[in-house]
Amino acid sequence: MAGSARVRIIALAGRRSWIVVEGRLPRSAASYLSAVLRERCGQQAVVFLDLRQAQLSGDQEPRGAFLPDGPRVFHVMAEEPWRSLLARDRRVRWHGCAEEAWQAWGSGP
């Protein structure tokens, strides 16, 4: 099944960006997301990434981390399977809700 994902930046502040991913991701989700985030993150040091509305197509199970090099911290809002995929990336800071992430955004660098 083809994907119809939308990746958008909803906030920028200095070297921080807030990126929302929503919709059905294509079969090659890990490489797709990595390429799109690399393009969108640019020279950002801190990225807030909302994956709560991102869905994998069918029985797809991407393996391994997909976060691009560059940013030193990723603040992530996500459920499974995304949490498992990013569990080993030391740059990830988990947030259970948008309010919690927003507090981190407000106290950011």
XYZ file of C-alpha atoms in Angstrom:
109
model
C 0.000 0.000 0.000
C 1.349 3.428 -0.914
C 1.857 6.037 1.752
C 0.351 9.456 2.031
C 2.411 11.023 4.789
C 2.662 14.698 5.527
C 5.695 16.139 7.277
C 5.519 19.772 8.304
C 7.355 22.254 10.466
C 4.946 24.029 12.783
C 7.398 26.094 14.841
C 10.920 27.479 14.574
C 12.911 29.234 17.283
C 16.608 29.784 16.851
C 18.144 26.370 16.274
C 15.003 24.490 17.363
C 12.230 23.174 15.165
C 8.964 21.394 15.866
C 8.069 18.819 13.202
C 4.799 16.910 12.912
C 4.509 13.694 10.909
C 1.017 12.447 10.126
C -0.701 10.032 7.794
C 0.239 6.664 6.328
C 3.926 6.236 5.738
C 5.255 4.494 2.642
C 6.633 0.970 2.819
C 10.209 2.207 3.225
C 9.266 4.315 6.258
C 12.687 4.383 7.932
C 14.602 5.621 4.880
C 11.740 7.941 3.876
C 11.579 9.587 7.308
C 15.332 9.851 7.592
C 15.592 11.657 4.243
C 12.688 14.005 4.973
C 13.917 14.832 8.468
C 17.452 15.423 7.198
C 16.017 17.926 4.732
C 13.699 19.588 7.284
C 16.094 19.627 10.253
C 18.870 21.413 8.404
C 21.270 22.835 10.914
C 18.878 22.579 13.844
C 20.385 21.537 17.162
C 17.120 20.497 18.817
C 14.118 18.932 17.085
C 10.684 18.297 18.575
C 9.163 15.424 16.643
C 5.487 14.512 16.918
C 4.834 11.008 15.540
C 1.518 10.429 17.313
C -0.491 10.543 14.070
C 2.047 8.670 11.924
C 0.937 5.187 10.897
C 2.843 2.400 9.227
C 1.329 0.856 6.108
C -0.046 -2.653 6.637
C 2.311 -5.178 8.204
C 5.333 -2.943 7.780
C 7.929 -3.110 10.530
C 10.862 -0.777 9.932
C 14.033 -1.756 11.724
C 16.639 0.415 13.344
C 16.825 4.097 14.101
C 15.919 6.579 11.408
C 16.825 9.895 13.014
C 19.412 11.737 10.918
C 22.770 12.941 12.170
C 23.012 16.605 13.044
C 20.580 17.513 15.814
C 21.988 16.810 19.260
C 18.551 16.271 20.870
C 15.226 14.948 19.609
C 12.192 15.542 21.837
C 9.740 12.881 20.660
C 6.046 12.242 21.211
C 5.152 8.756 19.970
C 3.666 5.379 20.770
C 4.737 1.910 19.637
C 6.267 0.882 17.291
C 8.133 4.205 17.140
C 9.314 3.993 20.754
C 10.947 0.626 20.139
C 12.614 1.887 16.970
C 14.184 4.837 18.783
C 14.881 3.210 22.147
C 18.645 3.043 21.619
C 19.154 6.585 20.339
C 20.633 8.540 23.262
C 19.564 11.843 21.732
C 15.861 11.067 22.263
C 13.890 12.639 25.129
C 10.374 11.199 25.447
C 7.251 13.244 26.140
C 3.856 11.765 26.946
C 1.827 14.747 25.779
C 2.058 18.020 23.882
C 1.877 20.067 27.098
C 4.964 18.369 28.492
C 6.836 18.884 25.221
C 5.700 22.507 25.099
C 7.199 23.112 28.552
C 10.498 21.683 27.312
C 10.231 23.891 24.202
C 9.725 26.967 26.411
C 12.774 26.186 28.526
C 14.947 25.169 25.559
C 18.308 26.530 24.480
